[in-house]
Coordinates of C-alpha atoms and ligand atoms in Angstrom, one line a residue:
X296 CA 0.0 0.0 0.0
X297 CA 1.5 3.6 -0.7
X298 CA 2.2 5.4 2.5
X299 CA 0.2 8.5 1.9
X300 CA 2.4 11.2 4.4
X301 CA 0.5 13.1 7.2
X302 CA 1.8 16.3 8.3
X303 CA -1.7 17.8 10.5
X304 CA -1.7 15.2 13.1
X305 CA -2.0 16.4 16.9
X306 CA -1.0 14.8 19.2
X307 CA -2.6 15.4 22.3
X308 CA -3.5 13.9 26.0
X309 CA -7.3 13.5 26.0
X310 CA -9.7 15.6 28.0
X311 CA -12.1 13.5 30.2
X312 CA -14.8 15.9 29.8
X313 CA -14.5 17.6 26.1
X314 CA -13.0 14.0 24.2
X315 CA -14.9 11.4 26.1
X316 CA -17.9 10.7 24.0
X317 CA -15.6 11.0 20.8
X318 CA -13.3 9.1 21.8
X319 CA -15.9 6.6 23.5
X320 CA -17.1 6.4 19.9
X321 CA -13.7 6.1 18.2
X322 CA -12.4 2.6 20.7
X323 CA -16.4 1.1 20.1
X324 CA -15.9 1.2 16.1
X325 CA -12.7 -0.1 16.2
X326 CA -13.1 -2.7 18.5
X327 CA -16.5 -4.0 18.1
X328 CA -18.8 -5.7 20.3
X329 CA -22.1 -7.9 18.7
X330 CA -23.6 -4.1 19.5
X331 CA -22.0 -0.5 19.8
X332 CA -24.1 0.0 22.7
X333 CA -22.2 -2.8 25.3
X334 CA -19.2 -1.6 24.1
X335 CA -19.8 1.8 25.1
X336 CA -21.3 0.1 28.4
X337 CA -18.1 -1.9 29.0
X338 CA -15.8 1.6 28.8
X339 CA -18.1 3.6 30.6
X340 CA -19.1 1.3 33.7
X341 CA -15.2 0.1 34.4
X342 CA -12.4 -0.2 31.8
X343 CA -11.8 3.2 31.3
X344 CA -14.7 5.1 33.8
X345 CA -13.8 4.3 37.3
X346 CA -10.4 2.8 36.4
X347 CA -7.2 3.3 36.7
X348 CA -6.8 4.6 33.5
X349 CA -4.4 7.4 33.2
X350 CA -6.2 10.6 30.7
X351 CA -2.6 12.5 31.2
X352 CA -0.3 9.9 30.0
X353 CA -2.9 8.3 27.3
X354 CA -2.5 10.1 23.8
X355 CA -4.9 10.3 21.1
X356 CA -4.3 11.9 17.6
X357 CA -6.3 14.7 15.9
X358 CA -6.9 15.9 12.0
X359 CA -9.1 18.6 12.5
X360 CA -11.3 18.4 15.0
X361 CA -11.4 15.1 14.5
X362 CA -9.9 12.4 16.7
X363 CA -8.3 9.4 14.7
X364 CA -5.9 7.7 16.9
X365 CA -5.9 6.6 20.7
X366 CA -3.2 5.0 22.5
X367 CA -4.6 3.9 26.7
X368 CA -2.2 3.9 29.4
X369 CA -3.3 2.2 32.4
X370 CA -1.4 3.3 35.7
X371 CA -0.3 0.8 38.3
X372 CA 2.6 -0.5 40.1
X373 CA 4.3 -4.2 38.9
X374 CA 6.0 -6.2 41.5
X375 CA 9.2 -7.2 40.1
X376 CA 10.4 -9.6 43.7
X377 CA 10.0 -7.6 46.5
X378 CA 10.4 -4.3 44.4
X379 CA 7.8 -2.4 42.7
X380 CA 8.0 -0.2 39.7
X381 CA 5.5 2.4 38.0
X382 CA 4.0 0.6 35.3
X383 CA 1.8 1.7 32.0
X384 CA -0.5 -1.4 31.0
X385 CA -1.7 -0.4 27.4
X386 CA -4.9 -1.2 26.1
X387 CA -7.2 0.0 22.5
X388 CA -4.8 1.1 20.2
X389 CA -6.8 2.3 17.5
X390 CA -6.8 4.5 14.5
X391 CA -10.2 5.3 12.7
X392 CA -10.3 2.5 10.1
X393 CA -10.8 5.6 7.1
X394 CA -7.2 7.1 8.3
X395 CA -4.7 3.6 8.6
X396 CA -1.4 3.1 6.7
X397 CA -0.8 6.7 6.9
X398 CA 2.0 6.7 9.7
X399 CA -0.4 8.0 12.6
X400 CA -0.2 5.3 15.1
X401 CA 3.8 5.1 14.5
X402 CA 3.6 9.2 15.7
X403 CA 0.8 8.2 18.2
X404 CA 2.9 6.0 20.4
X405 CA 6.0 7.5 20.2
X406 CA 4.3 10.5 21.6
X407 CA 2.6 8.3 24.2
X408 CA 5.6 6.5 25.1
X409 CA 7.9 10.2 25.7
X410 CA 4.5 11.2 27.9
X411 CA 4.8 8.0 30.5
X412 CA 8.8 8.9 30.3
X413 CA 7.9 12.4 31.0
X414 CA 5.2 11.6 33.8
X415 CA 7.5 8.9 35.6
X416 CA 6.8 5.6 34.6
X417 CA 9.6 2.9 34.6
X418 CA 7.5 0.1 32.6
X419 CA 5.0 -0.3 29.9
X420 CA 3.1 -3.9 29.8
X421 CA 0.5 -4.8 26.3
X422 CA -1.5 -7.5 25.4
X423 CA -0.9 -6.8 21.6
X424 CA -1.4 -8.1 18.0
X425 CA 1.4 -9.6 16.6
X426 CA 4.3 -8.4 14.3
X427 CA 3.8 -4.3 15.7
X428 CA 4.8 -3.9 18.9
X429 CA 8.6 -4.4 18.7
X430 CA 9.3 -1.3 16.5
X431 CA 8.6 0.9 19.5
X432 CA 10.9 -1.0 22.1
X433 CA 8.5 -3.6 23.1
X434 CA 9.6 -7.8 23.9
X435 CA 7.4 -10.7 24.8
X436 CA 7.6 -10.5 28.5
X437 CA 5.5 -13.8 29.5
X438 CA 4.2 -16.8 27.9
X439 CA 0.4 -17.5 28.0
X440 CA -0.2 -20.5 30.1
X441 CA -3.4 -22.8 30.7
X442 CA -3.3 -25.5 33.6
X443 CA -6.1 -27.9 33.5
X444 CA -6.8 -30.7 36.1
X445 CA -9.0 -33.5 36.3
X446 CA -12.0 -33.3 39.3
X447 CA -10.9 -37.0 40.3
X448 CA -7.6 -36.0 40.4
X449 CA -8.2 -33.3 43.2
X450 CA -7.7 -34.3 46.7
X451 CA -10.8 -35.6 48.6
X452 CA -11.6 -32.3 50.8
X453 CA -14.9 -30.4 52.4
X454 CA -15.7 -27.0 51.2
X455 CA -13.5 -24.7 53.1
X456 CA -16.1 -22.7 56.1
X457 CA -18.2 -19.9 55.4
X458 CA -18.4 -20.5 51.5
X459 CA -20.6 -18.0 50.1
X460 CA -21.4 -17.7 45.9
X461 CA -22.1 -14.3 44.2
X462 CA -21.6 -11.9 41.3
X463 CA -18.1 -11.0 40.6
X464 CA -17.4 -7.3 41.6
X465 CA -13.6 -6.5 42.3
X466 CA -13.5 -4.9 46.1
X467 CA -10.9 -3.6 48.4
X468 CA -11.0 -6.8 51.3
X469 CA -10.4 -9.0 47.9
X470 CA -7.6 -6.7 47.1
X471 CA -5.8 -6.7 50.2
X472 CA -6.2 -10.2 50.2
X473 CA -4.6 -11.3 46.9
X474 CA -1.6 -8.8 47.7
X475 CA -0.8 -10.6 50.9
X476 CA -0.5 -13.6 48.5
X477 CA 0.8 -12.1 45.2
X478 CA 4.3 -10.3 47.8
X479 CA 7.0 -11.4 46.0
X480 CA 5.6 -12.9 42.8
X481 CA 6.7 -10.8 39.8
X482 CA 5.0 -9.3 37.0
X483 CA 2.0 -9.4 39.1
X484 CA -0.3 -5.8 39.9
X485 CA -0.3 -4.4 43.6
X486 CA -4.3 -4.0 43.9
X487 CA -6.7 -2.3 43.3
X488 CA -6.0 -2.0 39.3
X489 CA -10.1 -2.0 38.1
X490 CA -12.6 -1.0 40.8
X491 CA -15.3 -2.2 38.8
X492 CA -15.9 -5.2 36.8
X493 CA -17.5 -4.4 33.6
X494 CA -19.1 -7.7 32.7
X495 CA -18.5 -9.0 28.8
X496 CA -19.0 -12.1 30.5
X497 CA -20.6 -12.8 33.9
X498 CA -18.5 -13.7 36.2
X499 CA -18.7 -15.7 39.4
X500 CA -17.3 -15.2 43.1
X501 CA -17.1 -17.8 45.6
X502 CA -15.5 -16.8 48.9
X503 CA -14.7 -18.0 52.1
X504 CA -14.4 -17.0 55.8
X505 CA -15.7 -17.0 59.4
X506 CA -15.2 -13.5 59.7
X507 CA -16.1 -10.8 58.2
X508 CA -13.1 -10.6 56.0
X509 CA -12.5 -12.9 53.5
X510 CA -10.2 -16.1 54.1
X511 CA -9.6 -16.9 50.6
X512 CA -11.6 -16.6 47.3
X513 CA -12.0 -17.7 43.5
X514 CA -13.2 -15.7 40.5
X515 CA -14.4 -18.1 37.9
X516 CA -16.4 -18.6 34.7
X517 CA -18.4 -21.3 33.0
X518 CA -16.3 -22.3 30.2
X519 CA -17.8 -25.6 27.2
X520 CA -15.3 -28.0 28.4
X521 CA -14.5 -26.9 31.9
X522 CA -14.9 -24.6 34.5
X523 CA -12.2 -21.7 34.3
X524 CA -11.0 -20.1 37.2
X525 CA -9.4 -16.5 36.6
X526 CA -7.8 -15.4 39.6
X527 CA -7.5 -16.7 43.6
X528 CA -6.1 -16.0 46.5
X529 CA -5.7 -18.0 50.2
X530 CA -5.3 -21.2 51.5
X531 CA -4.3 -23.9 48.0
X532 CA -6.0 -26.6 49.5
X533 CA -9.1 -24.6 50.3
X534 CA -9.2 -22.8 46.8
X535 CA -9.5 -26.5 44.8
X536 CA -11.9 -27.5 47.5
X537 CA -13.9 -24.4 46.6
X538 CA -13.6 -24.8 43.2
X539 CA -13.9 -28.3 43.1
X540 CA -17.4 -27.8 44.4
X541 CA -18.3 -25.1 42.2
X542 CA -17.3 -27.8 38.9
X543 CA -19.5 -30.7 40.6
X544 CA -22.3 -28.2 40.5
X545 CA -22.3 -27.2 36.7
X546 CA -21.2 -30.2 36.0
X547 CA -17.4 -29.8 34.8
X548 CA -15.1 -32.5 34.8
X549 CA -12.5 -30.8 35.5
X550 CA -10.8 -27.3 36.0
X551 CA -9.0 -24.6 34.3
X552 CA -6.5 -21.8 35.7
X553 CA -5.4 -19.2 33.5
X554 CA -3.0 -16.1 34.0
X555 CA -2.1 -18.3 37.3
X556 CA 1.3 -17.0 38.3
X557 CA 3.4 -20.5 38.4
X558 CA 5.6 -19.3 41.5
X559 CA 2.2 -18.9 44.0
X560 CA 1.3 -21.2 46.5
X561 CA -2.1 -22.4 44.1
X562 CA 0.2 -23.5 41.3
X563 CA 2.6 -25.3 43.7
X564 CA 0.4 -27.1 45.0
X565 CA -1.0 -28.0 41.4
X566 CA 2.2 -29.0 40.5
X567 CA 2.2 -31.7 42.8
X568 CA -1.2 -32.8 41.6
X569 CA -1.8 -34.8 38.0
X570 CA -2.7 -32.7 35.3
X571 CA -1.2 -30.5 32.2
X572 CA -0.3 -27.3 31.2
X573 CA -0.2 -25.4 28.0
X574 CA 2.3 -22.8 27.3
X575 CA 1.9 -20.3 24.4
X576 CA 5.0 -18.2 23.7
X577 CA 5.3 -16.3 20.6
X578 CA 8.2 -13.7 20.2
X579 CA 5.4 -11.4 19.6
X580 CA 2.3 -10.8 20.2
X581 CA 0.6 -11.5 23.3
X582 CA 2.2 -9.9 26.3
X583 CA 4.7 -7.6 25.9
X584 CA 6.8 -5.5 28.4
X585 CA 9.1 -2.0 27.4
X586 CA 11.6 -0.2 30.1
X587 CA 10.8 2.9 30.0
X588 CA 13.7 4.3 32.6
X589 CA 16.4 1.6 33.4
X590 CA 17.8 4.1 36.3
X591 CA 14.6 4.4 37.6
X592 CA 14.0 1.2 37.4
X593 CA 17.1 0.0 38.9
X594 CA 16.9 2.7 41.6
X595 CA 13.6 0.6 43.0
X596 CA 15.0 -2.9 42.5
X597 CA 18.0 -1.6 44.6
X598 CA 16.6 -3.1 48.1
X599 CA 15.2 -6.4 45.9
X600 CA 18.9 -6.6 44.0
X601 CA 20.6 -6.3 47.5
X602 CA 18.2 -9.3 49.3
X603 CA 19.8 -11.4 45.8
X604 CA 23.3 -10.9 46.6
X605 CA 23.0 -11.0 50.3
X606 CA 21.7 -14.8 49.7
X607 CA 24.5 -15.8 47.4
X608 CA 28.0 -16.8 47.2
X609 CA 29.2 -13.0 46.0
X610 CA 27.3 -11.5 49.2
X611 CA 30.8 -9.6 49.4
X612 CA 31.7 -8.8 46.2
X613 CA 32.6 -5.3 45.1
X614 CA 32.5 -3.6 41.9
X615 CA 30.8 -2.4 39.1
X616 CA 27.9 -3.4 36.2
X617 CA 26.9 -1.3 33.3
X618 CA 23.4 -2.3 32.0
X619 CA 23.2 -1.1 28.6
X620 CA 19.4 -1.3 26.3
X621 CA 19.0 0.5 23.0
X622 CA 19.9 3.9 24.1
X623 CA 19.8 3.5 28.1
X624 CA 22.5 2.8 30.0
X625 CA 23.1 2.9 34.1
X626 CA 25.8 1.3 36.2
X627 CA 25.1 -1.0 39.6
X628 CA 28.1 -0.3 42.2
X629 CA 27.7 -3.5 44.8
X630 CA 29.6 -3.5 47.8
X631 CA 29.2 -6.4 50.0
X632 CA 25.7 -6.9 50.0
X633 CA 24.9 -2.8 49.4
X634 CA 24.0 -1.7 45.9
X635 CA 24.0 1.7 44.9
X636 CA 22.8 2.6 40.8
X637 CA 25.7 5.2 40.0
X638 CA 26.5 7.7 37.2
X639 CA 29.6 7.3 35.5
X640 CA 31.4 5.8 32.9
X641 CA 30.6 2.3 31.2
X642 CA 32.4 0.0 33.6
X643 CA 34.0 -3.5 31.8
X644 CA 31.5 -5.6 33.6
X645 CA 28.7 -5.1 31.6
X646 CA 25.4 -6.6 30.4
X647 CA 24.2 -5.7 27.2
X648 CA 21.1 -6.4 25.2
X649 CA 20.0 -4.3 21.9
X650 CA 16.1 -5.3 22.6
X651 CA 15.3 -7.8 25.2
X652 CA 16.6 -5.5 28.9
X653 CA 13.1 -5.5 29.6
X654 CA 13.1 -9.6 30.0
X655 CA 16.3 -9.5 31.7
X656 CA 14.8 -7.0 34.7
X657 CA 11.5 -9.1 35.1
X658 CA 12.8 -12.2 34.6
X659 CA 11.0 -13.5 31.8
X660 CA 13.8 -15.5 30.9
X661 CA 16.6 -17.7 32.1
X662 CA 20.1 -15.5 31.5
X663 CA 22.3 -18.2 30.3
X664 CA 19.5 -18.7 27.7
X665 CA 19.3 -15.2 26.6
X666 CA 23.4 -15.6 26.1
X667 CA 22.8 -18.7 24.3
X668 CA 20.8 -17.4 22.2
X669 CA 22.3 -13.9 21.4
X670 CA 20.0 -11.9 23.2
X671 CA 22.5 -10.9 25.6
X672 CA 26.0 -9.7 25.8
X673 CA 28.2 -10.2 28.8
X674 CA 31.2 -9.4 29.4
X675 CA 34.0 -9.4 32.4
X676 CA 31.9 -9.8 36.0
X677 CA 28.5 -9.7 34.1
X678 CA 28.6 -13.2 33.5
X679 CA 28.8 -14.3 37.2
X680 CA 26.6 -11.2 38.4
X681 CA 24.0 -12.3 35.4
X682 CA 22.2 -15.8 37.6
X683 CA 22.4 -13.6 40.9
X684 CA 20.7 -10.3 40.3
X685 CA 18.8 -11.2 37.3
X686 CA 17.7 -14.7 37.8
X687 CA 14.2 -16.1 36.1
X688 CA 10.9 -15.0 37.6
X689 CA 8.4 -16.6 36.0
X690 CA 6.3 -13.4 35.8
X691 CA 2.6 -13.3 35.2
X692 CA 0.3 -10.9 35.6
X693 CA -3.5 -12.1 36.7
X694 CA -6.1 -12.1 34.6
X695 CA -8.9 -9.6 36.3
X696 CA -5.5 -6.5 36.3
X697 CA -5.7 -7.1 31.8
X698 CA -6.0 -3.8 29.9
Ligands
COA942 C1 -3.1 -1.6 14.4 C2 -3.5 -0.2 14.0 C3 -3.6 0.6 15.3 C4 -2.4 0.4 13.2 O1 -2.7 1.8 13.0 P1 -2.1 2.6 11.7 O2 -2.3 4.0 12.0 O3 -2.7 2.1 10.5 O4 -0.5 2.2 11.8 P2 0.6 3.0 11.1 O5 0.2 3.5 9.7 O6 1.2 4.1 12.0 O7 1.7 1.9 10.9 C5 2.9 1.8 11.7 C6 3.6 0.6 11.3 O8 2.9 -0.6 11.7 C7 2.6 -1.4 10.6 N1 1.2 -2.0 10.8 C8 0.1 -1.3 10.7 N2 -0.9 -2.1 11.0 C9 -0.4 -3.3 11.4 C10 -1.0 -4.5 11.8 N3 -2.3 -4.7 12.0 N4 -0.2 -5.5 12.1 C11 1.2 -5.4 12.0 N5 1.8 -4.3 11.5 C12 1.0 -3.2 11.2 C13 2.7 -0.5 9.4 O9 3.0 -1.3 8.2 C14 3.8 0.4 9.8 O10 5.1 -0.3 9.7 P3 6.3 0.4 8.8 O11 6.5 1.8 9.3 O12 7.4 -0.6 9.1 O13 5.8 0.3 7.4 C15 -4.8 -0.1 13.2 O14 -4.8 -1.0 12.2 C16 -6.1 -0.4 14.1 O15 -6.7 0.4 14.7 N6 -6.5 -1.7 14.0 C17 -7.7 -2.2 14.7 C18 -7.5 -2.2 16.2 C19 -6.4 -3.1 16.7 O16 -6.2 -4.2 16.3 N7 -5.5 -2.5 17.5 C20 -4.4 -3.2 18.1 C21 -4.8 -3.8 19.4 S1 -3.5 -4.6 20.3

């Protein structure tokens, strides 16, 4: 297709008051729904109203009075370990179907992606089609992974106490209660993300407790072949109880977990449980993380990178890395056990990656296979530093925190 050259786009943060309905309009033609009217319902009763979403960071694009392009920034904070860094999830990209293939979503997110810079985020995190992401900095960051298991394979256990059945709405008691048991895991969202649930699909709570606080909970969903639980938090053994109760009575045979983060204490305990696992990992496509500000970013991990060394074999090692990324660069000074991000010149210890720094901070993959397979440089120290400070986190982030 000839690339016809635009020259009167503006570039712009929306207005929540004067762009709404526009721009309301624009994401419900572009992404379309059986009717225009539930996807309208779905921005406006929690995925963009209510929500976390960010109207200074997002950037939409304008010929004339006219707005063509949108790019949705979605602010929250990513554990990476024990650390926790500002992130930008990402959600409709769009340009008006009569105005693609003229450059404007190429200008759109590069204007986006200086705004988070310039606003303070460290991370941006997309769910995206395949084959566009990567020219603007972005790397697969996770694989998709479904667990299923068999009801007969589940342990033989009561309903845990106080089990109660209701609509789905996210609320803060729920929230508090998955971050006491998503400290630590990486990739995941501290909570809340979306105060509201805006229901394409109905969804289903169970809970749990003898209090008034919750004990533990599942979110799930009838699927055809089984019953699909979306996100949990408390007790393992009492969550497959819970669940397994809620499959006998819709008659499932057996149960699904998806976005389940493979390091918590639910998927332990399913590993030691018959069943199988699909992994999807495409080098794009699907999720997709970009480091936006590798000082920043390391100036957060500091405490997380410290607890790393303290607990290995080079607790008392002192020098100097450079981390160097496409045109980022900062140096790590450790000094038995303290770490301090410094300015300065490249030091010879040095890990260096063109595209893929994003997977090396999160964890996304094992370091000696990002060497092996030349998405990596190391050189002096790096190569022993590389297992202890950046070592592979499985990261996930949970279904219900999506953009
Ligand atoms: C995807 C979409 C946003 C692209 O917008 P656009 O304004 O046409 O994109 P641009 O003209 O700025 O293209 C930028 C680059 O991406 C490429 N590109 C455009 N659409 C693409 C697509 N669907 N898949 C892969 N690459 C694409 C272009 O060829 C161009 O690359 P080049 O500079 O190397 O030639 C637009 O097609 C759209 O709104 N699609 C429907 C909604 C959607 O699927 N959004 C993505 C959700 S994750």
């Amino acid at each position: 297709m000839a690339r016809r050259p635009s020259t009167d786009l503006q570039l712009r943060a929306p207005d929540p008051r004067r762009d709404r309905e526009a721009l309301f309009d624009l994401i419900a033609r572009c992404f379309p729904m059986p009717d225009h009217a539930a996807r309208l319902a779905h921005l406006r009763e929690g995925y963009i109203d209510h929500s976390h979403y960010d109207w200074a960071a997002s950037r939409i694009g304008l010929i004339g009075d006219r707005i063509v392009t949108h790019f949705g920034v979605w602010d929250y904070a990513m554990r990476i370990g024990r650390a926790q860094v500002r992130t930008g999830g990402i959600g409709v990209v769009c340009t008006d179907a009569d105005y693609r293939g003229r450059n404007l979503m190429m200008q759109t997110v590069e204007a986006a992606l200086q705004a988070m810079v310039d606003d303070g985020y460290d991370m941006s995190v997309l769910f995206g089609i395949r084959d566009f992401y990567h020219r603007f900095g972005y790397v697969a960051a996770w694989p998709e992974m479904v667990y299923t298991v068999r009801l007969e394979d589940l342990p033989a256990a009561k309903a845990p106490h106080g089990l109660r059945r209701g609509r789905y709405q996210p609320s803060q008691e729920l929230a508090e209660l998955y971050n006491r048991y998503a400290a630590g895991l990486t990739g995941t969202a501290v909570r809340p993300t979306y105060r509201r649930h805006s229901p394409r699909r109905p969804r289903q709570l169970h809970r749990w407790g003898t209090g008034d606080a919750p004990e533990g909970y599942a979110v799930i969903e009838d699927g055809d072949e089984a019953l699909i639980c979306l996100d949990a938090a408390g007790e393992a053994d009492a969550i497959l109880a819970a669940l397994a109760r809620a499959a006998r009575r819709s008659c499932h045979r057996s149960i699904r977990f998806r976005g389940l983060h493979e390091r918590s204490a639910l998927a332990r305990r399913l590993h030691r449980l018959p069943g199988s696992a699909t992994v999807y990992w495409a080098p794009s496509g699907g999720a997709m993380i970009a480091a936006l500000n590798l000082r920043a970013i390391l100036e957060k991990m500091r405490p997380e990178l410290a607890r790393r060394v303290k607990g290995s074999a080079l607790a008392r090692f002192q020098g100097r890395l450079t981390l160097q990324g496409g045109h980022q660069r900062a140096t790590v000074a450790l000094d038995g056990g303290r770490i301090a991000v410094a300015d300065g010149p490249v030091v010879n210890s040095r890990l260096r990656s063109a595209s893929h720094l994003a997977q090396l901070l999160i964890g996304s993959r094992d370091g000696d296979e990002m060497l092996r397979q030349g998405d990596l440089q190391a050189t002096g120290d790096g190569r022993i530093l590389l297992p202890i400070l950046f070592p592979a986190q499985q990261p996930r982030l949970a279904q219900p925190d999506q953009f």
